[in-house]
Amino acid sequence: VQRREQIATLLLEAGKAVKAVFDFLVTNGNAENAMKAVTFVQKNKPEWGNEVLIKGVQRQEESVQLASIEGLVLYKDVSALQAIAEAASKSPKVKAVAKSSCIAIVGAQERKVVFALVKDKNPWVRECAIKTIENQIEKQVDEETLAILKDALKDEAKEVRLASASALAKTKRQDVLQTLASLWKESDPSLRFAAVVAAGSLSDKASEEAIISALSDTDTDVRKAGIMASKQRALKTAIEPLKNMVLSEGEEIAALALGALKAFAMDAMKSDPDFLVKALYSKHKATRLGALDVCEGTTDRRVMNAVSALVSDREKEVRLKALHTLASTKSREAIEGIEKGAFDRDKEVRIYAIQALVELGRPEAIDFLREVIKAEEDEDLKKKAMEAIEKLTR
């Protein structure tokens, strides 16, 4: 096999376009030679590409799989879908590229082919077909399409059910949305997810109650849908449940909940120092950073003390953000917190602390900056401190 690979490589490098050479290298060659064959066939013999690239997808090396998948998109041939789905099931890295590639291939097919793929034996292919319908749903929605999507709500694969729910919600048709919303009390979490997604586009009291209930659902996807629907409708009744989620959920959902609150309830957060202090002391980095955003310009002493504590946070990004937040307060009370940053172990943080004192604009910081100049050995920092004094004395 090694001798045959050497011969095949020589033929390839000589530009001999023999299909057997490509087939052999992609199937039996090492990763480097397989990549050469994949690249060569796309450039010089595209008519052989689909078949050769499918063999490339069936290899074990991610680099060859990814290059082959990206090439197959150009051929738009559904015969490649099974191989792509198989590769995606074994590698998260390949899965990310494969999903968009499959949707692109399916999206290039005629309507009847797409509808047929919704019934494919492979759930990955079925999901991609539903996603394709979703991408086109706002341009074209008829009874046949709706019937197919409603039927897919009963699919055995969770991903297919979720995709179908998302597609149906995008129709924006009140009758469809009401049908979806009526699924809220179903035992299947995928159907509850569908109901909440639809409720986000409705305005009645019953759908609002479903959204609020979703925020405490046992299923993660349903809770996420509840957060997005609360944000979509800017529900005041969701503010307190969302605050609780920020403080009690895992990092991903807590970040989503905080993002929703920032979108429609900034005033409600700013006026709740108890909540802000707890959020600032969260174990999740994303929550601490998000809470610092909300605290900009604060005048509450307790909140300012909590922000000052984050100047010593274990995460550099949080320390920098805390300095920025303190500077935004323009308060004399922030000086002490910013001063801690001037002794940070990281030079960038120390420089930023000096800049934060300038941004704060309090002449009271000048004496401290003089001490920095005396104590600091780094010439860059000394220079920054002198420039800061000059700006504060103007």
mmCIF file of C-alpha atoms in Angstrom:
data_model
loop_
_atom_site.group_PDB
_atom_site.id
_atom_site.type_symbol
_atom_site.label_atom_id
_atom_site.label_comp_id
_atom_site.label_asym_id
_atom_site.label_seq_id
_atom_site.Cartn_x
_atom_site.Cartn_y
_atom_site.Cartn_z
ATOM 1 C CA VAL A 1 0.000 0.000 0.000
ATOM 2 C CA GLN A 2 2.875 2.347 0.815
ATOM 3 C CA ARG A 3 4.460 1.737 -2.609
ATOM 4 C CA ARG A 4 1.132 2.342 -4.331
ATOM 5 C CA GLU A 5 0.716 5.576 -2.373
ATOM 6 C CA GLN A 6 4.145 6.744 -3.532
ATOM 7 C CA ILE A 7 3.240 6.016 -7.156
ATOM 8 C CA ALA A 8 -0.159 7.716 -6.821
ATOM 9 C CA THR A 9 1.486 10.787 -5.282
ATOM 10 C CA LEU A 10 3.977 10.999 -8.136
ATOM 11 C CA LEU A 11 1.143 10.795 -10.666
ATOM 12 C CA LEU A 12 -0.769 13.507 -8.813
ATOM 13 C CA GLU A 13 2.234 15.811 -8.644
ATOM 14 C CA ALA A 14 2.826 15.243 -12.345
ATOM 15 C CA GLY A 15 -0.705 16.449 -13.001
ATOM 16 C CA LYS A 16 -1.930 13.098 -14.315
ATOM 17 C CA ALA A 17 -5.692 13.334 -13.912
ATOM 18 C CA VAL A 18 -6.511 9.677 -13.367
ATOM 19 C CA LYS A 19 -9.581 9.093 -11.213
ATOM 20 C CA ALA A 20 -8.163 5.940 -9.657
ATOM 21 C CA VAL A 21 -5.293 8.033 -8.287
ATOM 22 C CA PHE A 22 -7.665 10.368 -6.460
ATOM 23 C CA ASP A 23 -9.792 7.521 -5.154
ATOM 24 C CA PHE A 24 -6.737 5.690 -3.850
ATOM 25 C CA LEU A 25 -5.136 8.691 -2.156
ATOM 26 C CA VAL A 26 -8.341 9.886 -0.508
ATOM 27 C CA THR A 27 -9.151 6.378 0.701
ATOM 28 C CA ASN A 28 -5.711 4.951 1.581
ATOM 29 C CA GLY A 29 -3.189 7.804 1.540
ATOM 30 C CA ASN A 30 -1.920 9.652 4.582
ATOM 31 C CA ALA A 31 -3.684 12.851 5.637
ATOM 32 C CA GLU A 32 -1.299 15.109 3.708
ATOM 33 C CA ASN A 33 -1.734 13.214 0.446
ATOM 34 C CA ALA A 34 -5.479 12.946 0.946
ATOM 35 C CA MET A 35 -5.625 16.743 1.308
ATOM 36 C CA LYS A 36 -3.588 17.136 -1.890
ATOM 37 C CA ALA A 37 -6.072 14.954 -3.752
ATOM 38 C CA VAL A 38 -9.077 16.817 -2.311
ATOM 39 C CA THR A 39 -7.619 20.174 -3.351
ATOM 40 C CA PHE A 40 -6.487 18.992 -6.804
ATOM 41 C CA VAL A 41 -9.770 17.383 -7.798
ATOM 42 C CA GLN A 42 -11.797 20.486 -6.911
ATOM 43 C CA LYS A 43 -9.528 22.708 -8.952
ATOM 44 C CA ASN A 44 -8.815 20.509 -11.958
ATOM 45 C CA LYS A 45 -11.440 17.764 -12.143
ATOM 46 C CA PRO A 46 -14.635 19.085 -10.555
ATOM 47 C CA GLU A 47 -16.718 16.445 -12.351
ATOM 48 C CA TRP A 48 -15.143 13.820 -10.076
ATOM 49 C CA GLY A 49 -15.324 15.998 -7.008
ATOM 50 C CA ASN A 50 -18.550 14.862 -5.368
ATOM 51 C CA GLU A 51 -17.593 11.188 -5.306
ATOM 52 C CA VAL A 52 -13.999 11.817 -4.229
ATOM 53 C CA LEU A 53 -14.967 14.335 -1.540
ATOM 54 C CA ILE A 54 -17.517 11.964 -0.018
ATOM 55 C CA LYS A 55 -14.644 9.526 0.495
ATOM 56 C CA GLY A 56 -12.702 12.366 2.101
ATOM 57 C CA VAL A 57 -15.535 12.951 4.564
ATOM 58 C CA GLN A 58 -15.371 9.270 5.512
ATOM 59 C CA ARG A 59 -11.752 9.610 6.669
ATOM 60 C CA GLN A 60 -10.841 9.926 10.357
ATOM 61 C CA GLU A 61 -8.736 13.103 10.199
ATOM 62 C CA GLU A 62 -10.741 16.243 10.980
ATOM 63 C CA SER A 63 -8.701 18.396 8.595
ATOM 64 C CA VAL A 64 -9.552 16.155 5.631
ATOM 65 C CA GLN A 65 -13.183 15.862 6.716
ATOM 66 C CA LEU A 66 -13.601 19.630 7.041
ATOM 67 C CA ALA A 67 -11.972 20.387 3.681
ATOM 68 C CA SER A 68 -14.125 17.751 1.989
ATOM 69 C CA ILE A 69 -17.360 18.983 3.595
ATOM 70 C CA GLU A 70 -16.680 22.572 2.561
ATOM 71 C CA GLY A 71 -16.011 21.377 -0.986
ATOM 72 C CA LEU A 72 -19.205 19.316 -1.137
ATOM 73 C CA VAL A 73 -21.322 22.423 -0.560
ATOM 74 C CA LEU A 74 -20.362 23.576 -4.063
ATOM 75 C CA TYR A 75 -21.770 20.389 -5.612
ATOM 76 C CA LYS A 76 -25.119 20.618 -3.779
ATOM 77 C CA ASP A 77 -25.644 16.862 -4.139
ATOM 78 C CA VAL A 78 -27.875 15.200 -1.522
ATOM 79 C CA SER A 79 -25.903 11.954 -1.904
ATOM 80 C CA ALA A 80 -23.291 13.558 0.367
ATOM 81 C CA LEU A 81 -25.663 14.133 3.298
ATOM 82 C CA GLN A 82 -25.340 10.701 4.897
ATOM 83 C CA ALA A 83 -21.537 10.814 4.923
ATOM 84 C CA ILE A 84 -21.546 14.337 6.358
ATOM 85 C CA ALA A 85 -24.065 13.329 9.033
ATOM 86 C CA GLU A 86 -21.937 10.336 10.012
ATOM 87 C CA ALA A 87 -18.791 12.468 10.338
ATOM 88 C CA ALA A 88 -20.647 15.105 12.351
ATOM 89 C CA SER A 89 -21.834 12.533 14.877
ATOM 90 C CA LYS A 90 -18.235 11.737 15.857
ATOM 91 C CA SER A 91 -16.658 15.183 16.189
ATOM 92 C CA PRO A 92 -17.990 18.425 17.738
ATOM 93 C CA LYS A 93 -15.600 20.455 15.574
ATOM 94 C CA VAL A 94 -16.845 18.801 12.390
ATOM 95 C CA LYS A 95 -20.447 19.052 13.597
ATOM 96 C CA ALA A 96 -20.334 22.861 13.667
ATOM 97 C CA VAL A 97 -19.273 23.089 10.013
ATOM 98 C CA ALA A 98 -21.369 20.135 8.891
ATOM 99 C CA LYS A 99 -24.672 21.620 10.088
ATOM 100 C CA SER A 100 -24.415 24.785 7.992
ATOM 101 C CA SER A 101 -23.050 22.787 5.043
ATOM 102 C CA CYS A 102 -25.937 20.310 5.136
ATOM 103 C CA ILE A 103 -28.471 23.127 5.311
ATOM 104 C CA ALA A 104 -26.787 24.800 2.338
ATOM 105 C CA ILE A 105 -26.938 21.570 0.313
ATOM 106 C CA VAL A 106 -30.578 20.903 1.213
ATOM 107 C CA GLY A 107 -31.461 24.539 0.583
ATOM 108 C CA ALA A 108 -30.313 24.211 -3.022
ATOM 109 C CA GLN A 109 -32.825 21.420 -3.733
ATOM 110 C CA GLU A 110 -36.298 21.610 -5.212
ATOM 111 C CA ARG A 111 -39.182 21.914 -2.789
ATOM 112 C CA LYS A 112 -40.318 18.303 -3.261
ATOM 113 C CA VAL A 113 -36.816 17.020 -2.482
ATOM 114 C CA VAL A 114 -36.659 19.082 0.715
ATOM 115 C CA PHE A 115 -40.042 17.740 1.817
ATOM 116 C CA ALA A 116 -38.859 14.186 1.107
ATOM 117 C CA LEU A 117 -35.750 14.726 3.242
ATOM 118 C CA VAL A 118 -37.977 15.646 6.201
ATOM 119 C CA LYS A 119 -38.851 11.918 6.205
ATOM 120 C CA ASP A 120 -35.232 10.724 5.876
ATOM 121 C CA LYS A 121 -34.148 7.894 8.164
ATOM 122 C CA ASN A 122 -31.280 9.981 9.548
ATOM 123 C CA PRO A 123 -32.453 12.508 12.192
ATOM 124 C CA TRP A 124 -29.562 14.830 11.297
ATOM 125 C CA VAL A 125 -30.793 15.048 7.702
ATOM 126 C CA ARG A 126 -34.384 15.523 8.882
ATOM 127 C CA GLU A 127 -33.295 18.398 11.116
ATOM 128 C CA CYS A 128 -31.374 20.059 8.266
ATOM 129 C CA ALA A 129 -34.431 19.771 6.025
ATOM 130 C CA ILE A 130 -36.603 21.429 8.685
ATOM 131 C CA LYS A 131 -33.990 24.173 9.141
ATOM 132 C CA THR A 132 -34.074 24.759 5.386
ATOM 133 C CA ILE A 133 -37.850 25.154 5.493
ATOM 134 C CA GLU A 134 -37.441 27.540 8.440
ATOM 135 C CA ASN A 135 -35.008 29.698 6.450
ATOM 136 C CA GLN A 136 -37.626 30.091 3.713
ATOM 137 C CA ILE A 137 -40.773 30.144 5.846
ATOM 138 C CA GLU A 138 -41.236 33.911 5.864
ATOM 139 C CA LYS A 139 -41.203 33.970 2.058
ATOM 140 C CA GLN A 140 -43.319 30.893 1.464
ATOM 141 C CA VAL A 141 -45.795 29.287 3.838
ATOM 142 C CA ASP A 142 -48.737 27.193 2.706
ATOM 143 C CA GLU A 143 -50.896 24.434 4.106
ATOM 144 C CA GLU A 144 -48.612 21.657 2.835
ATOM 145 C CA THR A 145 -45.609 23.225 4.564
ATOM 146 C CA LEU A 146 -47.559 23.721 7.788
ATOM 147 C CA ALA A 147 -48.774 20.124 7.728
ATOM 148 C CA ILE A 148 -45.215 18.819 7.333
ATOM 149 C CA LEU A 149 -43.937 20.976 10.182
ATOM 150 C CA LYS A 150 -46.813 20.045 12.495
ATOM 151 C CA ASP A 151 -46.160 16.380 11.768
ATOM 152 C CA ALA A 152 -42.473 16.900 12.598
ATOM 153 C CA LEU A 153 -43.490 18.052 16.090
ATOM 154 C CA LYS A 154 -44.087 14.346 16.785
ATOM 155 C CA ASP A 155 -40.678 13.224 15.473
ATOM 156 C CA GLU A 156 -38.760 10.804 17.689
ATOM 157 C CA ALA A 157 -35.656 13.037 17.595
ATOM 158 C CA LYS A 158 -35.665 15.989 19.982
ATOM 159 C CA GLU A 159 -33.594 18.166 17.618
ATOM 160 C CA VAL A 160 -36.153 17.689 14.850
ATOM 161 C CA ARG A 161 -39.041 18.593 17.161
ATOM 162 C CA LEU A 162 -37.241 21.740 18.333
ATOM 163 C CA ALA A 163 -36.406 22.778 14.767
ATOM 164 C CA SER A 164 -40.017 22.282 13.718
ATOM 165 C CA ALA A 165 -41.290 24.368 16.631
ATOM 166 C CA SER A 166 -38.895 27.165 15.760
ATOM 167 C CA ALA A 167 -39.968 27.076 12.101
ATOM 168 C CA LEU A 168 -43.672 27.164 12.954
ATOM 169 C CA ALA A 169 -43.164 30.098 15.299
ATOM 170 C CA LYS A 170 -41.573 32.058 12.459
ATOM 171 C CA THR A 171 -44.746 31.900 10.385
ATOM 172 C CA LYS A 172 -46.177 34.672 12.621
ATOM 173 C CA ARG A 173 -49.647 33.351 11.737
ATOM 174 C CA GLN A 174 -51.912 33.801 14.727
ATOM 175 C CA ASP A 175 -53.724 30.502 14.174
ATOM 176 C CA VAL A 176 -50.434 28.598 14.071
ATOM 177 C CA LEU A 177 -49.046 30.443 17.081
ATOM 178 C CA GLN A 178 -52.188 29.782 19.107
ATOM 179 C CA THR A 179 -51.996 26.098 18.172
ATOM 180 C CA LEU A 180 -48.396 25.970 19.348
ATOM 181 C CA ALA A 181 -49.142 27.887 22.543
ATOM 182 C CA SER A 182 -51.863 25.386 23.410
ATOM 183 C CA LEU A 183 -49.148 22.719 23.744
ATOM 184 C CA TRP A 184 -47.825 24.311 26.947
ATOM 185 C CA LYS A 185 -49.186 21.650 29.288
ATOM 186 C CA GLU A 186 -47.834 18.706 27.282
ATOM 187 C CA SER A 187 -45.442 16.330 29.068
ATOM 188 C CA ASP A 188 -42.943 16.390 26.172
ATOM 189 C CA PRO A 189 -40.500 19.256 26.870
ATOM 190 C CA SER A 190 -40.010 19.781 23.128
ATOM 191 C CA LEU A 191 -43.693 20.616 22.777
ATOM 192 C CA ARG A 192 -43.539 22.926 25.790
ATOM 193 C CA PHE A 193 -40.568 24.593 24.118
ATOM 194 C CA ALA A 194 -42.678 25.064 20.985
ATOM 195 C CA ALA A 195 -45.454 26.604 23.052
ATOM 196 C CA VAL A 196 -43.136 29.122 24.717
ATOM 197 C CA VAL A 197 -41.451 30.119 21.450
ATOM 198 C CA ALA A 198 -44.901 30.812 20.009
ATOM 199 C CA ALA A 199 -45.997 32.665 23.142
ATOM 200 C CA GLY A 200 -43.212 35.153 22.528
ATOM 201 C CA SER A 201 -45.089 36.385 19.452
ATOM 202 C CA LEU A 202 -48.516 36.548 21.107
ATOM 203 C CA SER A 203 -49.954 39.152 23.458
ATOM 204 C CA ASP A 204 -52.719 37.447 25.473
ATOM 205 C CA LYS A 205 -52.638 36.786 29.205
ATOM 206 C CA ALA A 206 -52.617 32.989 28.915
ATOM 207 C CA SER A 207 -49.465 32.986 26.795
ATOM 208 C CA GLU A 208 -47.818 35.420 29.236
ATOM 209 C CA GLU A 209 -48.551 33.026 32.094
ATOM 210 C CA ALA A 210 -47.011 30.193 30.067
ATOM 211 C CA ILE A 211 -43.828 32.230 29.593
ATOM 212 C CA ILE A 212 -43.554 32.981 33.314
ATOM 213 C CA SER A 213 -44.090 29.308 34.147
ATOM 214 C CA ALA A 214 -41.429 28.353 31.606
ATOM 215 C CA LEU A 215 -38.820 30.282 33.581
ATOM 216 C CA SER A 216 -39.002 27.626 36.297
ATOM 217 C CA ASP A 217 -39.470 24.603 34.017
ATOM 218 C CA THR A 218 -37.401 21.481 34.667
ATOM 219 C CA ASP A 219 -36.142 21.418 31.065
ATOM 220 C CA THR A 220 -33.178 23.648 30.190
ATOM 221 C CA ASP A 221 -34.341 24.409 26.639
ATOM 222 C CA VAL A 222 -37.777 25.432 27.901
ATOM 223 C CA ARG A 223 -36.226 27.801 30.454
ATOM 224 C CA LYS A 224 -34.060 29.330 27.720
ATOM 225 C CA ALA A 225 -37.143 29.792 25.539
ATOM 226 C CA GLY A 226 -38.900 31.457 28.469
ATOM 227 C CA ILE A 227 -36.042 33.926 28.834
ATOM 228 C CA MET A 228 -36.086 34.818 25.137
ATOM 229 C CA ALA A 229 -39.876 35.158 25.095
ATOM 230 C CA SER A 230 -39.759 37.408 28.185
ATOM 231 C CA LYS A 231 -37.227 39.603 26.419
ATOM 232 C CA GLN A 232 -39.238 39.607 23.182
ATOM 233 C CA ARG A 233 -42.363 40.805 24.980
ATOM 234 C CA ALA A 234 -40.546 42.914 27.599
ATOM 235 C CA LEU A 235 -42.663 41.318 30.315
ATOM 236 C CA LYS A 236 -42.596 43.228 33.590
ATOM 237 C CA THR A 237 -43.979 40.151 35.338
ATOM 238 C CA ALA A 238 -40.797 38.301 34.327
ATOM 239 C CA ILE A 239 -38.377 40.743 35.982
ATOM 240 C CA GLU A 240 -38.261 39.107 39.421
ATOM 241 C CA PRO A 241 -38.083 35.511 38.095
ATOM 242 C CA LEU A 242 -35.274 36.582 35.745
ATOM 243 C CA LYS A 243 -33.383 38.185 38.623
ATOM 244 C CA ASN A 244 -33.664 34.919 40.547
ATOM 245 C CA MET A 245 -32.295 33.041 37.532
ATOM 246 C CA VAL A 246 -29.296 35.380 37.337
ATOM 247 C CA LEU A 247 -28.459 34.511 40.938
ATOM 248 C CA SER A 248 -29.269 30.797 40.979
ATOM 249 C CA GLU A 249 -28.794 29.261 37.524
ATOM 250 C CA GLY A 250 -25.676 27.907 35.820
ATOM 251 C CA GLU A 251 -23.441 30.261 33.870
ATOM 252 C CA GLU A 252 -25.143 29.955 30.464
ATOM 253 C CA ILE A 253 -28.725 30.494 31.621
ATOM 254 C CA ALA A 254 -27.702 33.149 34.155
ATOM 255 C CA ALA A 255 -26.014 35.087 31.339
ATOM 256 C CA LEU A 256 -29.110 34.776 29.134
ATOM 257 C CA ALA A 257 -31.350 35.996 31.947
ATOM 258 C CA LEU A 258 -29.094 38.970 32.665
ATOM 259 C CA GLY A 259 -28.967 39.797 28.964
ATOM 260 C CA ALA A 260 -32.765 39.809 28.824
ATOM 261 C CA LEU A 261 -32.985 42.119 31.832
ATOM 262 C CA LYS A 262 -30.443 44.488 30.301
ATOM 263 C CA ALA A 263 -32.612 44.652 27.185
ATOM 264 C CA PHE A 264 -35.805 45.828 28.884
ATOM 265 C CA ALA A 265 -35.352 46.245 32.637
ATOM 266 C CA MET A 266 -32.191 48.267 33.288
ATOM 267 C CA ASP A 267 -33.990 50.689 35.599
ATOM 268 C CA ALA A 268 -35.431 47.828 37.632
ATOM 269 C CA MET A 269 -31.942 46.434 38.183
ATOM 270 C CA LYS A 270 -30.299 49.785 38.915
ATOM 271 C CA SER A 271 -32.898 50.476 41.611
ATOM 272 C CA ASP A 272 -32.280 47.129 43.337
ATOM 273 C CA PRO A 273 -28.892 47.334 45.119
ATOM 274 C CA ASP A 274 -29.454 44.013 46.919
ATOM 275 C CA PHE A 275 -29.711 42.230 43.582
ATOM 276 C CA LEU A 276 -26.698 44.057 42.128
ATOM 277 C CA VAL A 277 -24.456 43.243 45.074
ATOM 278 C CA LYS A 278 -25.374 39.551 44.864
ATOM 279 C CA ALA A 279 -24.792 39.539 41.098
ATOM 280 C CA LEU A 280 -21.399 41.211 41.535
ATOM 281 C CA TYR A 281 -20.403 38.438 43.939
ATOM 282 C CA SER A 282 -21.603 35.688 41.555
ATOM 283 C CA LYS A 283 -19.320 32.709 40.995
ATOM 284 C CA HIS A 284 -19.868 33.131 37.244
ATOM 285 C CA LYS A 285 -17.481 35.452 35.437
ATOM 286 C CA ALA A 286 -20.084 36.368 32.798
ATOM 287 C CA THR A 287 -22.542 37.409 35.507
ATOM 288 C CA ARG A 288 -19.959 39.556 37.278
ATOM 289 C CA LEU A 289 -19.060 41.289 34.005
ATOM 290 C CA GLY A 290 -22.712 41.829 33.094
ATOM 291 C CA ALA A 291 -23.509 43.217 36.530
ATOM 292 C CA LEU A 292 -20.606 45.668 36.234
ATOM 293 C CA ASP A 293 -22.221 47.005 33.049
ATOM 294 C CA VAL A 294 -25.425 47.684 34.958
ATOM 295 C CA CYS A 295 -23.524 49.399 37.782
ATOM 296 C CA GLU A 296 -21.948 52.085 35.605
ATOM 297 C CA GLY A 297 -22.586 55.517 37.091
ATOM 298 C CA THR A 298 -23.912 54.087 40.360
ATOM 299 C CA THR A 299 -24.087 56.294 43.455
ATOM 300 C CA ASP A 300 -25.069 53.531 45.888
ATOM 301 C CA ARG A 301 -22.334 53.027 48.485
ATOM 302 C CA ARG A 302 -22.943 49.283 48.960
ATOM 303 C CA VAL A 303 -22.843 48.676 45.233
ATOM 304 C CA MET A 304 -19.679 50.759 44.909
ATOM 305 C CA ASN A 305 -18.020 48.721 47.669
ATOM 306 C CA ALA A 306 -18.891 45.496 45.851
ATOM 307 C CA VAL A 307 -17.461 46.890 42.608
ATOM 308 C CA SER A 308 -14.294 47.915 44.482
ATOM 309 C CA ALA A 309 -13.931 44.341 45.731
ATOM 310 C CA LEU A 310 -13.844 43.131 42.121
ATOM 311 C CA VAL A 311 -10.692 45.193 41.503
ATOM 312 C CA SER A 312 -9.019 42.211 43.231
ATOM 313 C CA ASP A 313 -10.954 39.564 41.249
ATOM 314 C CA ARG A 314 -9.086 36.473 40.056
ATOM 315 C CA GLU A 315 -10.047 37.267 36.440
ATOM 316 C CA LYS A 316 -8.096 40.067 34.773
ATOM 317 C CA GLU A 317 -11.044 40.984 32.528
ATOM 318 C CA VAL A 318 -13.225 41.504 35.596
ATOM 319 C CA ARG A 319 -10.566 43.630 37.312
ATOM 320 C CA LEU A 320 -10.298 45.912 34.268
ATOM 321 C CA LYS A 321 -14.088 46.187 33.993
ATOM 322 C CA ALA A 322 -14.386 47.014 37.698
ATOM 323 C CA LEU A 323 -11.890 49.870 37.305
ATOM 324 C CA HIS A 324 -13.875 51.226 34.361
ATOM 325 C CA THR A 325 -17.123 51.013 36.344
ATOM 326 C CA LEU A 326 -15.621 52.830 39.322
ATOM 327 C CA ALA A 327 -14.298 55.585 37.060
ATOM 328 C CA SER A 328 -17.781 56.035 35.583
ATOM 329 C CA THR A 329 -19.203 56.956 38.998
ATOM 330 C CA LYS A 330 -17.211 60.257 39.122
ATOM 331 C CA SER A 331 -17.365 59.838 42.887
ATOM 332 C CA ARG A 332 -14.672 60.571 45.440
ATOM 333 C CA GLU A 333 -15.671 57.299 47.126
ATOM 334 C CA ALA A 334 -14.307 55.365 44.131
ATOM 335 C CA ILE A 335 -10.713 56.544 44.570
ATOM 336 C CA GLU A 336 -9.742 53.923 47.149
ATOM 337 C CA GLY A 337 -11.035 51.070 44.998
ATOM 338 C CA ILE A 338 -9.184 52.281 41.908
ATOM 339 C CA GLU A 339 -5.983 52.749 43.918
ATOM 340 C CA LYS A 340 -5.936 48.997 44.625
ATOM 341 C CA GLY A 341 -5.620 48.404 40.899
ATOM 342 C CA ALA A 342 -2.429 50.474 40.780
ATOM 343 C CA PHE A 343 -0.686 47.706 42.761
ATOM 344 C CA ASP A 344 -2.032 44.822 40.648
ATOM 345 C CA ARG A 345 0.319 42.009 39.644
ATOM 346 C CA ASP A 346 -0.448 42.697 35.974
ATOM 347 C CA LYS A 347 1.124 45.751 34.343
ATOM 348 C CA GLU A 348 -1.868 46.339 32.044
ATOM 349 C CA VAL A 349 -4.185 46.561 35.056
ATOM 350 C CA ARG A 350 -1.834 48.971 36.831
ATOM 351 C CA ILE A 351 -1.746 51.240 33.764
ATOM 352 C CA TYR A 352 -5.531 51.061 33.448
ATOM 353 C CA ALA A 353 -5.923 52.011 37.118
ATOM 354 C CA ILE A 354 -3.909 55.194 36.510
ATOM 355 C CA GLN A 355 -6.057 55.973 33.461
ATOM 356 C CA ALA A 356 -9.185 55.303 35.548
ATOM 357 C CA LEU A 357 -8.098 57.920 38.073
ATOM 358 C CA VAL A 358 -7.839 60.439 35.235
ATOM 359 C CA GLU A 359 -11.273 59.408 33.947
ATOM 360 C CA LEU A 360 -12.665 59.749 37.467
ATOM 361 C CA GLY A 361 -11.463 63.354 37.364
ATOM 362 C CA ARG A 362 -10.891 63.805 41.101
ATOM 363 C CA PRO A 363 -7.871 65.991 42.055
ATOM 364 C CA GLU A 364 -7.836 64.161 45.406
ATOM 365 C CA ALA A 365 -6.019 61.309 43.623
ATOM 366 C CA ILE A 366 -2.911 63.408 42.898
ATOM 367 C CA ASP A 367 -1.168 62.631 46.214
ATOM 368 C CA PHE A 368 -1.615 58.920 45.584
ATOM 369 C CA LEU A 369 -0.171 59.236 42.065
ATOM 370 C CA ARG A 370 2.910 60.931 43.510
ATOM 371 C CA GLU A 371 3.359 57.907 45.781
ATOM 372 C CA VAL A 372 3.071 55.642 42.738
ATOM 373 C CA ILE A 373 5.886 57.568 41.033
ATOM 374 C CA LYS A 374 8.116 57.093 44.090
ATOM 375 C CA ALA A 375 7.351 53.399 44.552
ATOM 376 C CA GLU A 376 7.062 52.189 40.954
ATOM 377 C CA GLU A 377 10.173 50.808 39.250
ATOM 378 C CA ASP A 378 8.626 50.537 35.790
ATOM 379 C CA GLU A 379 9.453 53.642 33.749
ATOM 380 C CA ASP A 380 6.298 53.339 31.604
ATOM 381 C CA LEU A 381 4.127 53.422 34.700
ATOM 382 C CA LYS A 382 6.014 56.358 36.166
ATOM 383 C CA LYS A 383 5.451 58.241 32.928
ATOM 384 C CA LYS A 384 1.728 57.372 32.947
ATOM 385 C CA ALA A 385 1.407 58.567 36.540
ATOM 386 C CA MET A 386 3.133 61.881 35.747
ATOM 387 C CA GLU A 387 0.848 62.395 32.732
ATOM 388 C CA ALA A 388 -2.149 61.648 34.960
ATOM 389 C CA ILE A 389 -1.071 64.268 37.509
ATOM 390 C CA GLU A 390 -0.670 66.808 34.728
ATOM 391 C CA LYS A 391 -4.200 66.133 33.450
ATOM 392 C CA LEU A 392 -5.749 66.286 36.921
ATOM 393 C CA THR A 393 -4.096 69.624 37.728
ATOM 394 C CA ARG A 394 -5.356 71.401 34.609
#
